[in-house]
Structure formats: structure tokens, C-alpha cells
PDB file of C-alpha atoms in Angstrom:
ATOM      1  CA  MET A  57       0.000   0.000   0.000  1.00  0.00           C
ATOM      2  CA  ALA A  58       2.720   2.471   0.971  1.00  0.00           C
ATOM      3  CA  PHE A  59       4.686   1.585  -2.154  1.00  0.00           C
ATOM      4  CA  LYS A  60       1.696   2.444  -4.374  1.00  0.00           C
ATOM      5  CA  ASP A  61       1.405   5.875  -2.719  1.00  0.00           C
ATOM      6  CA  TYR A  62       5.068   6.607  -3.342  1.00  0.00           C
ATOM      7  CA  THR A  63       4.804   5.477  -6.950  1.00  0.00           C
ATOM      8  CA  PHE A  64       1.753   7.657  -7.506  1.00  0.00           C
ATOM      9  CA  PHE A  65       3.474  10.625  -5.815  1.00  0.00           C
ATOM     10  CA  SER A  66       6.599  10.152  -7.968  1.00  0.00           C
ATOM     11  CA  CYS A  67       4.536  10.034 -11.158  1.00  0.00           C
ATOM     12  CA  VAL A  68       2.662  13.199 -10.207  1.00  0.00           C
ATOM     13  CA  PHE A  69       5.937  14.906  -9.267  1.00  0.00           C
ATOM     14  CA  LEU A  70       7.588  13.830 -12.529  1.00  0.00           C
ATOM     15  CA  ALA A  71       4.605  14.968 -14.617  1.00  0.00           C
ATOM     16  CA  THR A  72       4.564  18.341 -12.843  1.00  0.00           C
ATOM     17  CA  ALA A  73       8.306  18.789 -13.371  1.00  0.00           C
ATOM     18  CA  VAL A  74       7.998  17.957 -17.084  1.00  0.00           C
ATOM     19  CA  ILE A  75       5.102  20.391 -17.540  1.00  0.00           C
ATOM     20  CA  LEU A  76       7.026  23.154 -15.773  1.00  0.00           C
ATOM     21  CA  LEU A  77      10.170  22.522 -17.786  1.00  0.00           C
ATOM     22  CA  ILE A  78       8.275  22.496 -21.080  1.00  0.00           C
ATOM     23  CA  GLY A  79       6.585  25.752 -20.108  1.00  0.00           C
ATOM     24  CA  GLN A  80       9.945  27.283 -19.230  1.00  0.00           C
ATOM     25  CA  ALA A  81      11.493  26.103 -22.477  1.00  0.00           C
ATOM     26  CA  HIS A  82       8.642  27.572 -24.499  1.00  0.00           C
ATOM     27  CA  GLY A  83       8.684  30.988 -22.844  1.00  0.00           C
ATOM     28  CA  ALA A  84      12.382  31.106 -22.102  1.00  0.00           C
ATOM     29  CA  GLY A  85      14.981  32.724 -24.194  1.00  0.00           C
ATOM     30  CA  LEU A  86      14.424  36.164 -25.572  1.00  0.00           C
ATOM     31  CA  CYS A  87      14.426  38.174 -22.340  1.00  0.00           C
ATOM     32  CA  ASP A  88      16.580  35.916 -20.158  1.00  0.00           C
ATOM     33  CA  GLU A  89      19.758  37.942 -20.652  1.00  0.00           C
ATOM     34  CA  SER A  90      18.112  41.272 -21.434  1.00  0.00           C
ATOM     35  CA  PRO A  91      19.534  44.403 -19.777  1.00  0.00           C
ATOM     36  CA  ASN A  92      16.008  45.309 -18.603  1.00  0.00           C
ATOM     37  CA  GLN A  93      13.790  42.261 -18.349  1.00  0.00           C
ATOM     38  CA  GLN A  94      10.627  44.154 -17.439  1.00  0.00           C
ATOM     39  CA  ILE A  95      10.786  46.314 -20.564  1.00  0.00           C
ATOM     40  CA  CYS A  96      11.838  43.320 -22.635  1.00  0.00           C
ATOM     41  CA  HIS A  97       8.824  41.286 -21.511  1.00  0.00           C
ATOM     42  CA  SER A  98       6.500  44.200 -22.269  1.00  0.00           C
ATOM     43  CA  ILE A  99       7.877  44.305 -25.825  1.00  0.00           C
ATOM     44  CA  VAL A 100       8.316  40.594 -26.484  1.00  0.00           C
ATOM     45  CA  TYR A 101       5.060  39.497 -24.829  1.00  0.00           C
ATOM     46  CA  ASN A 102       4.404  36.038 -26.349  1.00  0.00           C
ATOM     47  CA  ARG A 103       6.818  36.307 -29.253  1.00  0.00           C
ATOM     48  CA  THR A 104       9.440  33.601 -29.622  1.00  0.00           C
ATOM     49  CA  ASP A 105      11.091  34.827 -32.826  1.00  0.00           C
ATOM     50  CA  PRO A 106      13.892  37.356 -32.188  1.00  0.00           C
ATOM     51  CA  ARG A 107      13.262  39.043 -35.539  1.00  0.00           C
ATOM     52  CA  GLU A 108       9.598  39.672 -34.722  1.00  0.00           C
ATOM     53  CA  ALA A 109      10.564  40.867 -31.237  1.00  0.00           C
ATOM     54  CA  SER A 110      13.123  43.269 -32.725  1.00  0.00           C
ATOM     55  CA  ILE A 111      10.565  44.666 -35.137  1.00  0.00           C
ATOM     56  CA  ALA A 112       8.146  45.144 -32.245  1.00  0.00           C
ATOM     57  CA  ALA A 113      10.867  46.859 -30.198  1.00  0.00           C
ATOM     58  CA  VAL A 114      11.689  49.310 -32.977  1.00  0.00           C
ATOM     59  CA  HIS A 115       8.028  50.096 -33.635  1.00  0.00           C
ATOM     60  CA  LYS A 116       7.481  50.677 -29.930  1.00  0.00           C
ATOM     61  CA  LEU A 117      10.532  52.949 -29.824  1.00  0.00           C
ATOM     62  CA  VAL A 118       9.212  54.982 -32.755  1.00  0.00           C
ATOM     63  CA  TYR A 119       5.851  55.357 -31.036  1.00  0.00           C
ATOM     64  CA  GLN A 120       7.401  56.253 -27.668  1.00  0.00           C
ATOM     65  CA  SER A 121       9.720  58.779 -29.359  1.00  0.00           C
ATOM     66  CA  LYS A 122       6.697  60.537 -30.824  1.00  0.00           C
ATOM     67  CA  VAL A 123       5.004  60.478 -27.417  1.00  0.00           C
ATOM     68  CA  ALA A 124       8.182  61.911 -25.857  1.00  0.00           C
ATOM     69  CA  LYS A 125       8.130  64.763 -28.353  1.00  0.00           C
ATOM     70  CA  VAL A 126       4.531  65.570 -27.385  1.00  0.00           C
ATOM     71  CA  VAL A 127       5.537  65.503 -23.708  1.00  0.00           C
ATOM     72  CA  ALA A 128       8.451  67.837 -24.498  1.00  0.00           C
ATOM     73  CA  GLN A 129       6.153  70.221 -26.385  1.00  0.00           C
ATOM     74  CA  ARG A 130       4.052  70.589 -23.236  1.00  0.00           C
ATOM     75  CA  GLN A 131       7.040  71.851 -21.246  1.00  0.00           C
ATOM     76  CA  ASN A 132       8.063  75.474 -20.857  1.00  0.00           C
ATOM     77  CA  LYS A 133       9.904  76.654 -23.955  1.00  0.00           C
ATOM     78  CA  SER A 134      13.671  76.476 -23.660  1.00  0.00           C
ATOM     79  CA  THR A 135      16.679  75.793 -25.837  1.00  0.00           C
ATOM     80  CA  GLU A 136      17.144  72.438 -24.129  1.00  0.00           C
ATOM     81  CA  ILE A 137      13.545  71.341 -24.769  1.00  0.00           C
ATOM     82  CA  ASP A 138      13.829  72.396 -28.416  1.00  0.00           C
ATOM     83  CA  ASP A 139      17.032  70.351 -28.650  1.00  0.00           C
ATOM     84  CA  CYS A 140      15.249  67.337 -27.132  1.00  0.00           C
ATOM     85  CA  LYS A 141      12.413  67.600 -29.652  1.00  0.00           C
ATOM     86  CA  SER A 142      14.974  67.683 -32.444  1.00  0.00           C
ATOM     87  CA  LYS A 143      16.744  64.655 -30.990  1.00  0.00           C
ATOM     88  CA  PHE A 144      13.459  62.750 -30.748  1.00  0.00           C
ATOM     89  CA  ASP A 145      12.851  63.483 -34.447  1.00  0.00           C
ATOM     90  CA  SER A 146      16.369  62.274 -35.271  1.00  0.00           C
ATOM     91  CA  SER A 147      15.825  59.095 -33.300  1.00  0.00           C
ATOM     92  CA  VAL A 148      12.646  58.338 -35.262  1.00  0.00           C
ATOM     93  CA  GLY A 149      14.701  58.661 -38.455  1.00  0.00           C
ATOM     94  CA  TYR A 150      17.389  56.303 -37.116  1.00  0.00           C
ATOM     95  CA  LEU A 151      14.747  53.802 -36.069  1.00  0.00           C
ATOM     96  CA  LYS A 152      13.094  53.882 -39.484  1.00  0.00           C
ATOM     97  CA  TYR A 153      16.492  53.243 -41.059  1.00  0.00           C
ATOM     98  CA  SER A 154      16.911  50.322 -38.668  1.00  0.00           C
ATOM     99  CA  LEU A 155      13.663  48.798 -39.947  1.00  0.00           C
ATOM    100  CA  TYR A 156      14.970  49.113 -43.495  1.00  0.00           C
ATOM    101  CA  ALA A 157      18.249  47.473 -42.468  1.00  0.00           C
ATOM    102  CA  MET A 158      16.287  44.619 -40.954  1.00  0.00           C
ATOM    103  CA  SER A 159      14.206  44.210 -44.111  1.00  0.00           C
ATOM    104  CA  VAL A 160      17.372  43.650 -46.159  1.00  0.00           C
ATOM    105  CA  GLY A 161      18.933  41.363 -43.535  1.00  0.00           C
ATOM    106  CA  ASP A 162      21.618  43.788 -42.371  1.00  0.00           C
ATOM    107  CA  TYR A 163      21.319  43.094 -38.636  1.00  0.00           C
ATOM    108  CA  ARG A 164      24.563  44.778 -37.684  1.00  0.00           C
ATOM    109  CA  THR A 165      23.317  48.054 -39.182  1.00  0.00           C
ATOM    110  CA  LEU A 166      19.968  47.508 -37.465  1.00  0.00           C
ATOM    111  CA  ARG A 167      21.732  47.444 -34.101  1.00  0.00           C
ATOM    112  CA  SER A 168      23.891  50.461 -35.021  1.00  0.00           C
ATOM    113  CA  TYR A 169      20.844  52.586 -35.812  1.00  0.00           C
ATOM    114  CA  ILE A 170      19.189  51.597 -32.538  1.00  0.00           C
ATOM    115  CA  ILE A 171      22.363  52.666 -30.748  1.00  0.00           C
ATOM    116  CA  GLN A 172      22.295  55.967 -32.690  1.00  0.00           C
ATOM    117  CA  ALA A 173      18.764  56.529 -31.380  1.00  0.00           C
ATOM    118  CA  ARG A 174      20.059  55.875 -27.844  1.00  0.00           C
ATOM    119  CA  ILE A 175      22.797  58.465 -28.333  1.00  0.00           C
ATOM    120  CA  ALA A 176      20.150  60.969 -29.445  1.00  0.00           C
ATOM    121  CA  TYR A 177      18.043  60.286 -26.334  1.00  0.00           C
ATOM    122  CA  MET A 178      21.092  60.616 -24.107  1.00  0.00           C
ATOM    123  CA  GLY A 179      21.884  63.919 -25.844  1.00  0.00           C
ATOM    124  CA  CYS A 180      18.614  65.310 -24.531  1.00  0.00           C
ATOM    125  CA  GLU A 181      19.672  64.601 -20.950  1.00  0.00           C
ATOM    126  CA  ARG A 182      23.190  65.883 -21.621  1.00  0.00           C
ATOM    127  CA  GLY A 183      21.835  69.248 -22.828  1.00  0.00           C
ATOM    128  CA  PHE A 184      20.097  69.848 -19.511  1.00  0.00           C
ATOM    129  CA  ARG A 185      23.136  68.719 -17.540  1.00  0.00           C
ATOM    130  CA  ILE A 186      25.439  71.103 -19.453  1.00  0.00           C
ATOM    131  CA  ALA A 187      22.981  73.970 -18.900  1.00  0.00           C
ATOM    132  CA  GLY A 188      22.860  73.112 -15.190  1.00  0.00           C
ATOM    133  CA  LYS A 189      19.090  72.690 -15.317  1.00  0.00           C
ATOM    134  CA  PRO A 190      16.911  69.793 -14.175  1.00  0.00           C
ATOM    135  CA  ASN A 191      15.437  67.798 -17.015  1.00  0.00           C
ATOM    136  CA  PRO A 192      11.628  67.975 -16.752  1.00  0.00           C
ATOM    137  CA  ILE A 193      11.325  64.926 -18.999  1.00  0.00           C
ATOM    138  CA  ALA A 194      14.096  62.853 -17.396  1.00  0.00           C
ATOM    139  CA  LYS A 195      11.836  59.826 -16.810  1.00  0.00           C
ATOM    140  CA  THR A 196      10.795  59.869 -20.441  1.00  0.00           C
ATOM    141  CA  THR A 197      14.354  59.988 -21.762  1.00  0.00           C
ATOM    142  CA  LYS A 198      15.490  57.283 -19.293  1.00  0.00           C
ATOM    143  CA  PHE A 199      12.659  55.024 -20.465  1.00  0.00           C
ATOM    144  CA  LEU A 200      13.663  55.549 -24.099  1.00  0.00           C
ATOM    145  CA  VAL A 201      17.327  54.832 -23.329  1.00  0.00           C
ATOM    146  CA  ASP A 202      16.340  51.641 -21.483  1.00  0.00           C
ATOM    147  CA  MET A 203      14.200  50.582 -24.437  1.00  0.00           C
ATOM    148  CA  THR A 204      17.126  51.025 -26.832  1.00  0.00           C
ATOM    149  CA  TYR A 205      19.259  48.727 -24.689  1.00  0.00           C
ATOM    150  CA  VAL A 206      16.539  46.082 -24.987  1.00  0.00           C
ATOM    151  CA  GLY A 207      16.086  46.727 -28.725  1.00  0.00           C
ATOM    152  CA  ALA A 208      19.813  46.452 -29.408  1.00  0.00           C
ATOM    153  CA  TYR A 209      19.966  43.310 -27.304  1.00  0.00           C
ATOM    154  CA  LEU A 210      17.073  41.697 -29.202  1.00  0.00           C
ATOM    155  CA  ALA A 211      18.811  42.576 -32.487  1.00  0.00           C
ATOM    156  CA  THR A 212      21.834  40.504 -31.404  1.00  0.00           C
ATOM    157  CA  LEU A 213      19.596  37.430 -31.103  1.00  0.00           C
ATOM    158  CA  ILE A 214      18.580  37.434 -34.783  1.00  0.00           C
ATOM    159  CA  LYS A 215      20.304  34.722 -36.762  1.00  0.00           C
TER     160      LYS A 215
END
């Protein structure tokens, strides 16, 4: 009797372990080594293909860059805010170029353009720092920078 209970328990335990491992294997991968897993998961969602995830990341960056520009336009007028708006426009251009690079299979260039967008976002913060002023949109620019780290990371996973 006791032996039957142990056998049943071991079968249930083994089945549970297999189900958990299969679930981990299916959802594992894309965001495991990401520099910001929370942002990565929000972009990747249920995607398992790195190319599709990269496309989603770039599209989300384009959208968030346009949102950031709207947020910047709502701030008090200043040279630094105008510079940020210009940098957000530049980043959208870089990101659109990155989509083109992806469409022709040039994944190294894809990553380079995402990094160029990051440099543009960081330039917004740098302008305020040089002027000795607080950045009223610091959270926005930090979010965009974090997203570019995830986007560039996802681009390295494409084979």
C-alpha cells in the first residue's frame, strides 16, 4: 500500500516537473539575458522569434519617441527642450532606417541605428546637464534609453 502511494506521488511529481520545464522552455529565451527584463517582456510578450521581437521593439521605440516629443512640447519653452524635440525626431529617423536594415537582412546596421537613437536620447539629458538645469522629462528619456538597450539586445539574437 505504501509503495503504491510513493509510486503515484513520484509520477505526479515527474509529470509536474515535465510540464514546468516544457513551459519554461517555451517561454524562455528572448528576455533571459536582457539588460532590462521588465521592458523586454512588455515588448516581447508572447513572441518567440527574435526578428519579430526586434521589429516590435523598434516600432514601440518609434511610437514612444513621438510620445516623448509631445511631452516635451508641453514643457516650458527652452533651448534644451527644443534640442530634445529635435533629438526625438532624429531618433525616429534612425529607427526607421533600422527597420529598413532589418528588411534587407543587415542586422549589424539595425543594431547600429538603434544605438544611434540611444545616443540621441542621451543627448537630450546631456543638454540639460550642461545647462545646469533639471530635465523635466528625465523619466521619459530614461525610459527611451532603457528601451534602446533592450532593442539592441534583441537585435543581437537574430540569426
